[in-house]
Structures are given as C-alpha cells and as structure tokens.
Amino acid sequence: MTQDAEGDVALILVHAEPWSADGHDGTRLREKLNNDATYALDGQLVDTYPEASGARVRIQVDSVEEPTGDVAELLATARRGLAKHSIDLTTKIITL
C-alpha cells in the first residue's frame, strides 16, 4: 500500500515478466485483483492502515510490457466492475 500527497491509496501488483500466452498469468492476475478488491471493500485495508480511511483507492498493475489479449480483456472487465465500487484500476509499464 502506498499513499500519495493527495491521500489516494494504491494497492500495487507487480508482474515482472512478459505476459504468457497460455492464460496462466490471467488466472493469477484475476485472483490477485479479487484479493485486493476484497481487502479494500471488506474494510481490511482501513483496519490495517487507519490513515486510509476515506481515501480514494486504486489497484495498480505494474508490468514490464503492455497487457494484450486475454489479460487486456480481463483488465478491462475488472476496471468496469471495480469502478462500480469507486475503485480505480490502472496499469503502468515498468523497467526492472
């Protein structure tokens, strides 16, 4: 968990390898997104970090390459679902 100067909270998932074509990465990513969403929505985030109370929450997926195919579709679907709960989902390309 990180909190920026505006008080927004980011839960960051890091994928440090190219996305696989076999669907395995999508399955793991779905599980991680569900875990982070549950953590934020069920109040565990605020229980652990009281300073996050009232903060905007985003889940950020950092990866070494742009998500494509099934992973990109998963992220788009998750983004729409999370938005209904006022949680943003962003992606960021990183270099290691």
GROMACS .gro file of C-alpha atoms in nm:
model
   96
    1MET     CA    1   0.000   0.000   0.000
    2THR     CA    2   0.120   0.347  -0.086
    3GLN     CA    3  -0.048   0.680  -0.024
    4ASP     CA    4   0.022   0.984  -0.242
    5ALA     CA    5   0.032   1.351  -0.145
    6GLU     CA    6  -0.342   1.387  -0.216
    7GLY     CA    7  -0.415   1.098   0.020
    8ASP     CA    8  -0.515   0.850  -0.251
    9VAL     CA    9  -0.421   0.489  -0.173
   10ALA     CA   10  -0.267   0.250  -0.425
   11LEU     CA   11  -0.251  -0.126  -0.393
   12ILE     CA   12   0.022  -0.229  -0.636
   13LEU     CA   13   0.051  -0.563  -0.813
   14VAL     CA   14   0.383  -0.624  -0.991
   15HIS     CA   15   0.417  -0.863  -1.286
   16ALA     CA   16   0.791  -0.873  -1.355
   17GLU     CA   17   0.786  -1.099  -1.663
   18PRO     CA   18   0.630  -1.084  -2.009
   19TRP     CA   19   0.266  -1.192  -2.010
   20SER     CA   20   0.225  -1.558  -2.104
   21ALA     CA   21   0.002  -1.669  -2.389
   22ASP     CA   22  -0.123  -1.980  -2.207
   23GLY     CA   23  -0.375  -1.799  -1.985
   24HIS     CA   24  -0.194  -1.885  -1.662
   25ASP     CA   25  -0.099  -1.522  -1.594
   26GLY     CA   26  -0.460  -1.415  -1.643
   27THR     CA   27  -0.578  -1.667  -1.385
   28ARG     CA   28  -0.321  -1.549  -1.130
   29LEU     CA   29  -0.397  -1.185  -1.204
   30ARG     CA   30  -0.771  -1.243  -1.156
   31GLU     CA   31  -0.702  -1.399  -0.815
   32LYS     CA   32  -0.478  -1.109  -0.712
   33LEU     CA   33  -0.730  -0.849  -0.829
   34ASN     CA   34  -1.009  -1.026  -0.639
   35ASN     CA   35  -0.793  -1.042  -0.326
   36ASP     CA   36  -0.706  -0.672  -0.342
   37ALA     CA   37  -1.067  -0.572  -0.411
   38THR     CA   38  -1.187  -0.780  -0.117
   39TYR     CA   39  -0.913  -0.628   0.102
   40ALA     CA   40  -1.033  -0.278   0.017
   41LEU     CA   41  -1.408  -0.339   0.016
   42ASP     CA   42  -1.432  -0.551   0.331
   43GLY     CA   43  -1.257  -0.289   0.544
   44GLN     CA   44  -0.935  -0.481   0.595
   45LEU     CA   45  -0.738  -0.201   0.428
   46VAL     CA   46  -0.861   0.057   0.679
   47ASP     CA   47  -0.819  -0.188   0.968
   48THR     CA   48  -0.454  -0.232   0.871
   49TYR     CA   49  -0.394   0.131   0.766
   50PRO     CA   50  -0.633   0.362   0.953
   51GLU     CA   51  -0.489   0.660   0.764
   52ALA     CA   52  -0.653   0.516   0.450
   53SER     CA   53  -1.000   0.585   0.591
   54GLY     CA   54  -1.196   0.795   0.341
   55ALA     CA   55  -0.919   0.779   0.080
   56ARG     CA   56  -0.978   0.704  -0.286
   57VAL     CA   57  -0.846   0.357  -0.367
   58ARG     CA   58  -0.685   0.230  -0.683
   59ILE     CA   59  -0.536  -0.102  -0.777
   60GLN     CA   60  -0.232  -0.053  -0.996
   61VAL     CA   61  -0.090  -0.332  -1.210
   62ASP     CA   62   0.278  -0.272  -1.288
   63SER     CA   63   0.421  -0.487  -1.567
   64VAL     CA   64   0.723  -0.498  -1.795
   65GLU     CA   65   0.508  -0.493  -2.108
   66GLU     CA   66   0.164  -0.378  -2.216
   67PRO     CA   67  -0.105  -0.636  -2.138
   68THR     CA   68  -0.258  -0.789  -2.452
   69GLY     CA   69  -0.518  -1.048  -2.545
   70ASP     CA   70  -0.695  -1.222  -2.259
   71VAL     CA   71  -0.506  -1.023  -1.995
   72ALA     CA   72  -0.610  -0.692  -2.153
   73GLU     CA   73  -0.971  -0.813  -2.168
   74LEU     CA   74  -0.956  -0.923  -1.803
   75LEU     CA   75  -0.825  -0.581  -1.701
   76ALA     CA   76  -1.099  -0.401  -1.896
   77THR     CA   77  -1.369  -0.614  -1.735
   78ALA     CA   78  -1.217  -0.572  -1.389
   79ARG     CA   79  -1.186  -0.195  -1.442
   80ARG     CA   80  -1.560  -0.169  -1.513
   81GLY     CA   81  -1.651  -0.386  -1.216
   82LEU     CA   82  -1.424  -0.206  -0.973
   83ALA     CA   83  -1.549   0.135  -1.090
   84LYS     CA   84  -1.894   0.040  -0.957
   85HIS     CA   85  -1.730   0.034  -0.612
   86SER     CA   86  -1.533   0.358  -0.667
   87ILE     CA   87  -1.204   0.170  -0.706
   88ASP     CA   88  -0.982   0.267  -0.998
   89LEU     CA   89  -0.774   0.011  -1.186
   90THR     CA   90  -0.464   0.139  -1.363
   91THR     CA   91  -0.171  -0.015  -1.544
   92LYS     CA   92   0.186   0.107  -1.560
   93ILE     CA   93   0.478  -0.017  -1.767
   94ILE     CA   94   0.793  -0.052  -1.557
   95THR     CA   95   1.156  -0.131  -1.627
   96LEU     CA   96   1.349  -0.356  -1.396
   0.00000   0.00000   0.00000
